[in-house]
Short mmCIF file of C-alpha atoms in Angstrom, two decimals:
data_model
loop_
_atom_site.label_atom_id
_atom_site.label_comp_id
_atom_site.label_asym_id
_atom_site.label_seq_id
_atom_site.Cartn_x
_atom_site.Cartn_y
_atom_site.Cartn_z
CA MET A 1 0.00 0.00 0.00
CA ILE A 2 1.30 3.44 -0.94
CA PRO A 3 -0.78 6.01 0.98
CA ILE A 4 -1.80 9.46 -0.23
CA ILE A 5 0.30 10.78 2.67
CA ASP A 6 2.36 9.06 5.36
CA SER A 7 2.49 11.27 8.46
CA LYS A 8 4.55 8.71 10.37
CA ARG A 9 7.56 9.30 8.15
CA GLN A 10 7.54 13.02 8.88
CA TYR A 11 7.08 12.35 12.56
CA ALA A 12 10.17 10.14 12.59
CA GLN A 13 12.19 13.12 11.37
CA ILE A 14 11.07 15.47 14.13
CA ALA A 15 10.09 13.04 16.89
CA GLU A 16 12.82 13.76 19.41
CA GLU A 17 12.51 17.54 19.19
CA ALA A 18 8.71 17.55 19.07
CA GLU A 19 8.33 15.21 22.04
CA LYS A 20 10.68 17.37 24.10
CA GLU A 21 8.71 20.53 23.35
CA VAL A 22 5.35 18.88 24.00
CA LEU A 23 6.60 17.51 27.32
CA ASP A 24 7.86 20.97 28.28
CA VAL A 25 4.40 22.40 27.61
CA MET A 26 2.77 19.70 29.68
CA ARG A 27 5.12 20.40 32.57
CA SER A 28 4.72 24.18 32.29
CA GLY A 29 1.05 24.20 33.27
CA GLN A 30 0.38 26.91 30.64
CA TYR A 31 -1.81 25.33 28.00
CA ILE A 32 -3.67 28.25 26.43
CA LEU A 33 -2.06 31.21 24.60
CA GLY A 34 1.34 30.58 26.12
CA ARG A 35 4.82 31.44 24.94
CA HIS A 36 4.70 29.07 21.97
CA ASN A 37 1.66 30.82 20.50
CA LYS A 38 3.34 34.20 20.74
CA ALA A 39 6.65 32.91 19.40
CA PHE A 40 5.02 31.07 16.51
CA GLU A 41 3.08 34.18 15.49
CA GLU A 42 6.37 36.07 15.27
CA GLU A 43 8.18 33.27 13.45
CA ILE A 44 5.43 32.65 10.89
CA SER A 45 5.16 36.41 10.27
CA ASN A 46 8.85 36.44 9.38
CA PHE A 47 8.47 33.34 7.23
CA LEU A 48 5.60 34.88 5.25
CA ASN A 49 7.04 38.41 5.29
CA VAL A 50 3.91 39.95 6.80
CA LYS A 51 3.47 42.27 9.77
CA TYR A 52 0.89 40.38 11.82
CA ALA A 53 -0.19 36.78 12.38
CA VAL A 54 -2.95 35.50 14.67
CA CYS A 55 -3.07 31.83 15.67
CA LEU A 56 -6.52 30.25 15.52
CA ASN A 57 -8.24 26.92 16.03
CA SER A 58 -8.62 26.05 12.33
CA GLY A 59 -8.44 27.28 8.77
CA THR A 60 -12.23 27.43 8.77
CA ASP A 61 -12.16 29.82 11.70
CA ALA A 62 -9.51 31.89 9.93
CA LEU A 63 -11.85 32.37 6.96
CA HIS A 64 -14.85 33.00 9.20
CA LEU A 65 -13.10 35.57 11.39
CA ALA A 66 -11.51 37.26 8.38
CA LEU A 67 -14.98 37.92 7.00
CA ARG A 68 -16.17 39.11 10.42
CA ALA A 69 -13.18 41.42 10.80
CA LEU A 70 -14.05 43.07 7.49
CA ASN A 71 -17.70 43.50 8.58
CA ILE A 72 -19.02 41.26 5.82
CA GLY A 73 -22.43 39.83 6.64
CA GLU A 74 -26.11 39.66 5.82
CA GLY A 75 -26.93 40.87 2.32
CA ASP A 76 -23.31 40.98 1.15
CA GLU A 77 -21.85 38.91 -1.66
CA VAL A 78 -18.43 37.27 -1.75
CA ILE A 79 -16.96 36.13 -5.06
CA THR A 80 -15.22 32.75 -4.91
CA VAL A 81 -15.07 29.32 -6.57
CA ALA A 82 -17.08 26.11 -6.29
CA PHE A 83 -14.01 23.92 -6.81
CA THR A 84 -12.73 23.90 -3.22
CA PHE A 85 -13.35 22.35 0.18
CA VAL A 86 -16.66 23.34 1.72
CA ALA A 87 -14.98 25.41 4.46
CA THR A 88 -14.52 28.23 1.95
CA THR A 89 -18.23 28.81 1.46
CA GLU A 90 -19.12 27.55 4.91
CA ALA A 91 -17.36 30.60 6.33
CA ILE A 92 -19.28 32.87 3.97
CA GLY A 93 -22.55 31.29 5.04
CA ILE A 94 -21.73 31.52 8.76
CA VAL A 95 -21.55 35.33 8.55
CA GLY A 96 -24.81 35.46 6.56
CA ALA A 97 -23.25 36.48 3.24
CA THR A 98 -23.87 34.84 -0.13
CA PRO A 99 -21.21 33.07 -2.21
CA VAL A 100 -21.08 34.14 -5.84
CA PHE A 101 -19.35 31.51 -7.92
CA VAL A 102 -16.88 32.14 -10.72
CA ASP A 103 -15.73 29.32 -12.99
CA ILE A 104 -12.16 28.06 -12.83
CA ASP A 105 -9.24 28.07 -15.21
CA GLU A 106 -9.23 24.40 -16.17
CA ASN A 107 -5.43 24.24 -16.26
CA THR A 108 -4.78 25.54 -12.73
CA PHE A 109 -8.17 24.71 -11.09
CA ASN A 110 -8.07 28.24 -9.60
CA ILE A 111 -10.49 31.11 -10.11
CA ASP A 112 -10.49 32.45 -13.65
CA ALA A 113 -9.54 36.06 -13.01
CA ASN A 114 -10.89 37.06 -16.44
CA LYS A 115 -14.42 36.09 -15.34
CA ILE A 116 -14.54 37.93 -12.02
CA GLU A 117 -15.74 41.37 -13.11
CA GLU A 118 -18.89 40.06 -14.77
CA LYS A 119 -20.03 38.72 -11.37
CA ILE A 120 -19.58 41.99 -9.46
CA THR A 121 -22.80 43.66 -8.26
CA PRO A 122 -23.57 46.54 -5.87
CA ARG A 123 -23.71 43.92 -3.09
CA THR A 124 -20.22 42.53 -3.75
CA LYS A 125 -17.91 43.18 -0.82
CA ALA A 126 -14.99 40.82 -1.32
CA ILE A 127 -13.17 38.37 -3.54
CA LEU A 128 -12.08 35.11 -1.93
CA PRO A 129 -9.58 33.30 -4.19
CA VAL A 130 -8.47 29.78 -3.27
CA HIS A 131 -4.89 28.69 -3.95
CA LEU A 132 -6.02 25.13 -4.59
CA TYR A 133 -3.61 22.20 -4.25
CA GLY A 134 -0.80 24.66 -3.45
CA GLN A 135 -1.04 26.43 -6.84
CA PRO A 136 -1.03 30.26 -6.58
CA CYS A 137 -3.83 32.24 -8.16
CA GLU A 138 -3.09 35.11 -10.54
CA MET A 139 -3.02 37.63 -7.74
CA ASP A 140 -1.90 40.64 -9.78
CA LYS A 141 -5.08 40.46 -11.89
CA ILE A 142 -7.25 39.81 -8.85
CA MET A 143 -5.82 42.73 -6.90
CA GLU A 144 -6.23 45.04 -9.89
CA ILE A 145 -9.93 44.16 -10.07
CA ALA A 146 -10.34 44.55 -6.30
CA ARG A 147 -8.76 48.01 -6.30
CA LYS A 148 -10.83 49.09 -9.29
CA HIS A 149 -14.09 48.11 -7.58
CA ASN A 150 -13.06 48.88 -3.98
CA LEU A 151 -13.38 45.28 -2.83
CA TYR A 152 -11.68 43.39 -0.02
CA VAL A 153 -9.56 40.35 -0.82
CA ILE A 154 -9.37 37.36 1.52
CA GLU A 155 -6.94 34.68 0.37
CA ASP A 156 -7.69 31.05 1.14
CA CYS A 157 -4.15 29.67 1.53
CA CYS A 158 -5.20 26.59 3.48
CA GLN A 159 -3.37 24.34 1.00
CA ALA A 160 -0.60 26.73 0.04
CA ILE A 161 1.78 27.50 2.90
CA GLY A 162 5.03 28.73 1.33
CA ALA A 163 3.67 29.12 -2.19
CA SER A 164 4.46 32.36 -3.99
CA TYR A 165 3.43 34.36 -7.03
CA LYS A 166 5.97 36.58 -8.77
CA GLY A 167 8.25 36.25 -5.75
CA GLN A 168 5.62 37.23 -3.15
CA LYS A 169 4.14 34.74 -0.71
CA VAL A 170 0.47 33.99 -1.19
CA GLY A 171 -1.64 35.32 1.63
CA THR A 172 0.17 38.67 1.62
CA PHE A 173 -1.50 40.20 -1.44
CA GLY A 174 -4.98 40.73 -0.02
CA ASP A 175 -6.35 42.23 3.17
CA ILE A 176 -6.19 38.92 5.07
CA GLY A 177 -4.60 35.55 4.33
CA CYS A 178 -6.00 32.38 5.88
CA TYR A 179 -4.15 29.13 6.59
CA SER A 180 -4.95 25.67 7.89
CA PHE A 181 -2.59 23.49 9.90
CA TYR A 182 -4.65 20.33 9.60
CA PRO A 183 -2.29 17.34 10.02
CA THR A 184 -2.11 16.51 6.30
CA LYS A 185 -1.11 20.03 5.23
CA ASN A 186 2.42 20.94 4.12
CA LEU A 187 2.80 22.47 7.59
CA GLY A 188 0.49 20.51 9.84
CA THR A 189 -0.20 20.14 13.52
CA MET A 190 -1.07 16.90 15.27
CA GLY A 191 -4.61 18.16 15.69
CA ASP A 192 -6.46 21.22 14.39
CA GLY A 193 -4.95 24.64 13.87
CA GLY A 194 -5.25 27.75 11.75
CA LEU A 195 -3.84 31.21 11.13
CA ALA A 196 -4.88 34.62 9.84
CA ILE A 197 -2.28 37.09 8.58
CA THR A 198 -2.52 40.76 7.66
CA ASN A 199 -0.51 43.95 7.32
CA ASN A 200 -3.34 45.97 8.86
CA GLU A 201 -3.02 46.47 12.64
CA ASN A 202 -6.73 47.19 13.10
CA LEU A 203 -7.68 43.95 11.39
CA LYS A 204 -5.16 42.06 13.50
CA ASN A 205 -6.62 43.49 16.70
CA ARG A 206 -10.17 42.73 15.60
CA ILE A 207 -9.33 39.09 14.85
CA ILE A 208 -7.57 38.74 18.21
CA ALA A 209 -10.69 40.02 19.95
CA LEU A 210 -13.02 37.83 17.92
CA ARG A 211 -11.00 34.68 18.65
CA ASN A 212 -11.37 35.34 22.38
CA HIS A 213 -15.12 35.79 22.86
CA GLY A 214 -15.23 39.27 21.32
CA GLY A 215 -13.06 41.10 23.80
CA ALA A 216 -9.59 42.59 23.64
CA ILE A 217 -9.47 42.92 27.43
CA ARG A 218 -10.20 40.01 29.73
CA TYR A 219 -13.84 39.93 30.85
CA HIS A 220 -14.65 42.97 28.67
CA HIS A 221 -16.73 41.78 25.71
CA ASP A 222 -17.52 44.28 22.95
CA GLU A 223 -19.25 41.94 20.50
CA ILE A 224 -20.22 38.33 19.94
CA GLY A 225 -17.03 36.38 19.31
CA VAL A 226 -15.93 32.77 19.37
CA ASN A 227 -13.43 30.58 21.17
CA SER A 228 -10.79 29.97 18.52
CA ARG A 229 -7.46 29.76 20.29
CA LEU A 230 -4.66 27.54 19.02
CA ASP A 231 -3.76 24.86 21.55
CA GLU A 232 -0.34 25.54 23.08
CA ILE A 233 0.86 22.00 22.37
CA GLN A 234 -0.01 22.43 18.70
CA ALA A 235 1.81 25.76 18.62
CA ALA A 236 4.90 24.06 20.03
CA ILE A 237 4.71 21.38 17.33
CA LEU A 238 4.34 23.99 14.61
CA ARG A 239 7.43 25.79 15.88
CA VAL A 240 9.40 22.56 15.56
CA LYS A 241 8.13 21.96 12.03
CA LEU A 242 8.35 25.47 10.60
CA PRO A 243 12.14 25.42 9.93
CA TYR A 244 11.63 22.31 7.77
CA VAL A 245 8.84 23.68 5.55
CA ASN A 246 10.98 25.15 2.80
CA GLU A 247 12.89 21.87 2.43
CA TRP A 248 9.68 19.82 2.53
CA ASN A 249 8.13 22.04 -0.15
CA LYS A 250 11.28 21.76 -2.25
CA LEU A 251 11.05 17.98 -2.05
CA ARG A 252 7.39 18.07 -3.06
CA ARG A 253 8.33 20.10 -6.12
CA GLU A 254 11.04 17.57 -6.99
CA HIS A 255 8.55 14.74 -6.61
CA ALA A 256 6.08 16.59 -8.85
CA ALA A 257 8.76 17.02 -11.51
CA TYR A 258 9.57 13.31 -11.32
CA TYR A 259 5.89 12.38 -11.68
CA ASN A 260 5.76 14.67 -14.74
CA GLU A 261 8.70 12.77 -16.20
CA LEU A 262 7.13 9.39 -15.48
CA PHE A 263 3.89 10.45 -17.19
CA ARG A 264 5.61 12.27 -20.07
CA ASN A 265 4.52 9.74 -22.71
CA ALA A 266 1.12 8.95 -21.23
CA GLU A 267 -1.20 10.82 -23.58
CA ASP A 268 -4.34 9.93 -21.64
CA ILE A 269 -3.05 11.50 -18.42
CA LYS A 270 -2.95 15.28 -18.03
CA THR A 271 -0.40 16.39 -15.44
CA PRO A 272 -0.54 19.61 -13.37
CA VAL A 273 0.18 22.96 -15.02
CA GLU A 274 2.34 25.46 -13.15
CA LEU A 275 2.04 29.08 -14.22
CA ASP A 276 5.06 31.17 -15.07
CA ASN A 277 6.33 33.20 -12.12
CA SER A 278 4.59 30.81 -9.71
CA TYR A 279 6.03 28.63 -6.98
CA CYS A 280 3.54 25.81 -6.44
CA VAL A 281 4.06 23.77 -3.27
CA TYR A 282 2.07 20.73 -4.46
CA HIS A 283 -0.08 20.09 -1.46
CA GLN A 284 -1.61 17.68 -3.93
CA TYR A 285 -0.28 16.30 -7.19
CA THR A 286 -3.48 16.17 -9.21
CA ILE A 287 -3.89 14.61 -12.63
CA LYS A 288 -6.86 14.51 -14.99
CA VAL A 289 -8.09 11.30 -16.60
CA GLN A 290 -11.15 10.07 -18.43
CA ASN A 291 -13.22 7.38 -16.67
CA ARG A 292 -11.88 8.75 -13.40
CA ASP A 293 -14.14 6.84 -11.05
CA GLU A 294 -13.28 3.51 -12.61
CA VAL A 295 -9.56 4.31 -12.59
CA HIS A 296 -9.78 5.40 -8.96
CA LYS A 297 -11.52 2.17 -7.98
CA MET A 298 -8.81 0.11 -9.71
CA LEU A 299 -6.05 2.04 -7.94
CA GLN A 300 -7.65 1.50 -4.56
CA GLU A 301 -7.88 -2.23 -5.25
CA ARG A 302 -4.18 -2.29 -6.18
CA GLY A 303 -2.97 -0.47 -3.09
CA ILE A 304 -2.47 3.02 -4.47
CA GLY A 305 -3.92 5.64 -2.15
CA ALA A 306 -5.28 8.02 -4.76
CA MET A 307 -7.93 10.50 -3.61
CA ILE A 308 -10.59 12.65 -5.29
CA TYR A 309 -10.56 16.29 -4.21
CA TYR A 310 -13.43 17.22 -4.81
CA PRO A 311 -16.06 15.03 -6.53
CA ILE A 312 -19.06 17.40 -6.25
CA PRO A 313 -18.62 21.16 -6.84
CA LEU A 314 -20.04 23.36 -4.12
CA HIS A 315 -22.70 25.05 -6.27
CA LEU A 316 -24.32 21.61 -6.75
CA GLN A 317 -24.08 20.57 -3.10
CA LYS A 318 -27.24 20.34 -1.02
CA VAL A 319 -25.98 23.03 1.36
CA HIS A 320 -26.19 25.56 -1.48
CA SER A 321 -29.38 24.29 -3.08
CA TYR A 322 -31.15 27.49 -1.97
CA LEU A 323 -29.12 29.34 -4.61
CA GLY A 324 -30.88 27.39 -7.34
CA PHE A 325 -27.91 26.31 -9.45
CA THR A 326 -28.18 23.45 -11.92
CA GLU A 327 -25.62 21.51 -13.95
CA GLY A 328 -24.06 23.57 -16.70
CA TYR A 329 -23.70 26.77 -14.67
CA LEU A 330 -19.93 26.35 -14.21
CA PRO A 331 -18.82 24.18 -17.14
CA ASN A 332 -15.07 24.09 -16.43
CA THR A 333 -15.64 23.38 -12.76
CA GLU A 334 -18.14 20.61 -13.44
CA LYS A 335 -16.01 18.97 -16.13
CA ASN A 336 -12.88 18.95 -14.00
CA THR A 337 -14.52 17.61 -10.85
CA LYS A 338 -15.34 14.52 -12.91
CA MET A 339 -11.71 14.08 -14.05
CA VAL A 340 -9.36 15.06 -11.20
CA MET A 341 -7.51 12.57 -9.05
CA SER A 342 -4.70 13.24 -6.59
CA LEU A 343 -1.80 10.82 -6.28
CA PRO A 344 0.41 10.01 -3.27
CA MET A 345 2.44 13.14 -2.48
CA PHE A 346 4.53 13.85 0.59
CA ALA A 347 8.10 14.96 1.17
CA GLU A 348 9.29 11.49 2.16
CA ILE A 349 7.89 9.50 -0.76
CA THR A 350 10.59 7.52 -2.58
CA LYS A 351 11.35 7.38 -6.30
CA GLU A 352 10.60 3.67 -6.23
CA GLU A 353 7.16 4.36 -4.79
CA GLN A 354 6.52 7.02 -7.40
CA GLN A 355 7.51 4.60 -10.13
CA THR A 356 5.04 2.06 -8.77
CA VAL A 357 2.31 4.70 -8.56
CA ALA A 358 2.91 5.94 -12.09
CA LYS A 359 3.05 2.48 -13.67
CA THR A 360 -0.12 1.42 -11.87
CA VAL A 361 -1.93 4.62 -12.91
CA ILE A 362 -0.88 4.18 -16.55
CA ASP A 363 -2.01 0.54 -16.53
CA CYS A 364 -5.35 1.36 -14.89
CA VAL A 365 -6.08 4.20 -17.30
CA LYS A 366 -5.43 1.90 -20.27
CA GLU A 367 -7.64 -0.83 -18.81
CA ALA A 368 -10.46 1.57 -18.02
CA ASN A 369 -10.38 3.10 -21.50
CA LEU A 370 -10.37 -0.32 -23.16
CA ALA A 371 -13.31 -1.42 -21.02
CA ILE A 372 -15.33 1.59 -22.19
CA VAL A 373 -14.52 0.93 -25.84
#
């Protein structure tokens, strides 16, 4: 079995240091918003080259509180994509706003910046691009549109820690950048965790208050907030892992290049496209194939941990049925959700494992296509 990700291999690399730091936290008696939270906020700010970072309980909370901090709510519209994890639009729904879906560029799976302006209305308050699979969006075009129409930009970087566009880290273009530290992410905790970053001090202070029951001062509550503090043990683990992220991302890029080489002559398999001036961190290595479901079933049976992210676009999910969308509304999105499949990708995967994955994928694609014929 070759899994989609093997967290145990990464743990083996950091085990001694991580266990020491976790034990120190346990012995300290300070488990909430302790020194590791503060230190990690400073260290991640330096890593991302941004002024402020606020640790949170999850990437979902980062998106939710970013919208709250920008006073986006009932009656407002937020432009985003339907090809993403549900947390993106879940956060929009939590604040009472409405997601407005733009189709994707079928090469990058990211929002098609050329189709954004046609969706802007007097109710539009923000654009929420998603850097899916670690691939940066075309942020120069998006920011130009946002400035032209006086819109906020919230970047969903939950799969893109360390990715950059034209030399600038994603998450630092817009008003607020949002990250997830779910265990399978390129920088992951051993539980849940999230982060919001910004260069605006007022937004930073608002998010800090919102994460702590709506008050900047203890027992003084100015508005309805939430409890979204990052666990101190998780902060300690993130501090151990952060110095490794650049190397882990570099390895992922090398693995992606090797997959590309292995699939070079496979005409029925479309490999990922990386834009010029982009630094993709390959949270997922995602190919496109015909007869995807059948190929996926074959791979599972043969011990290849391929995954489908995401089989049903959000505009066709039951949660958004109130918006009244039907098939055909987002043709590129709908076509690609029927074709995408992510292959095993993690820093520690071996060339031999990649060779096995690639050969098995090629064989399964051929078999599935022959069966259809």
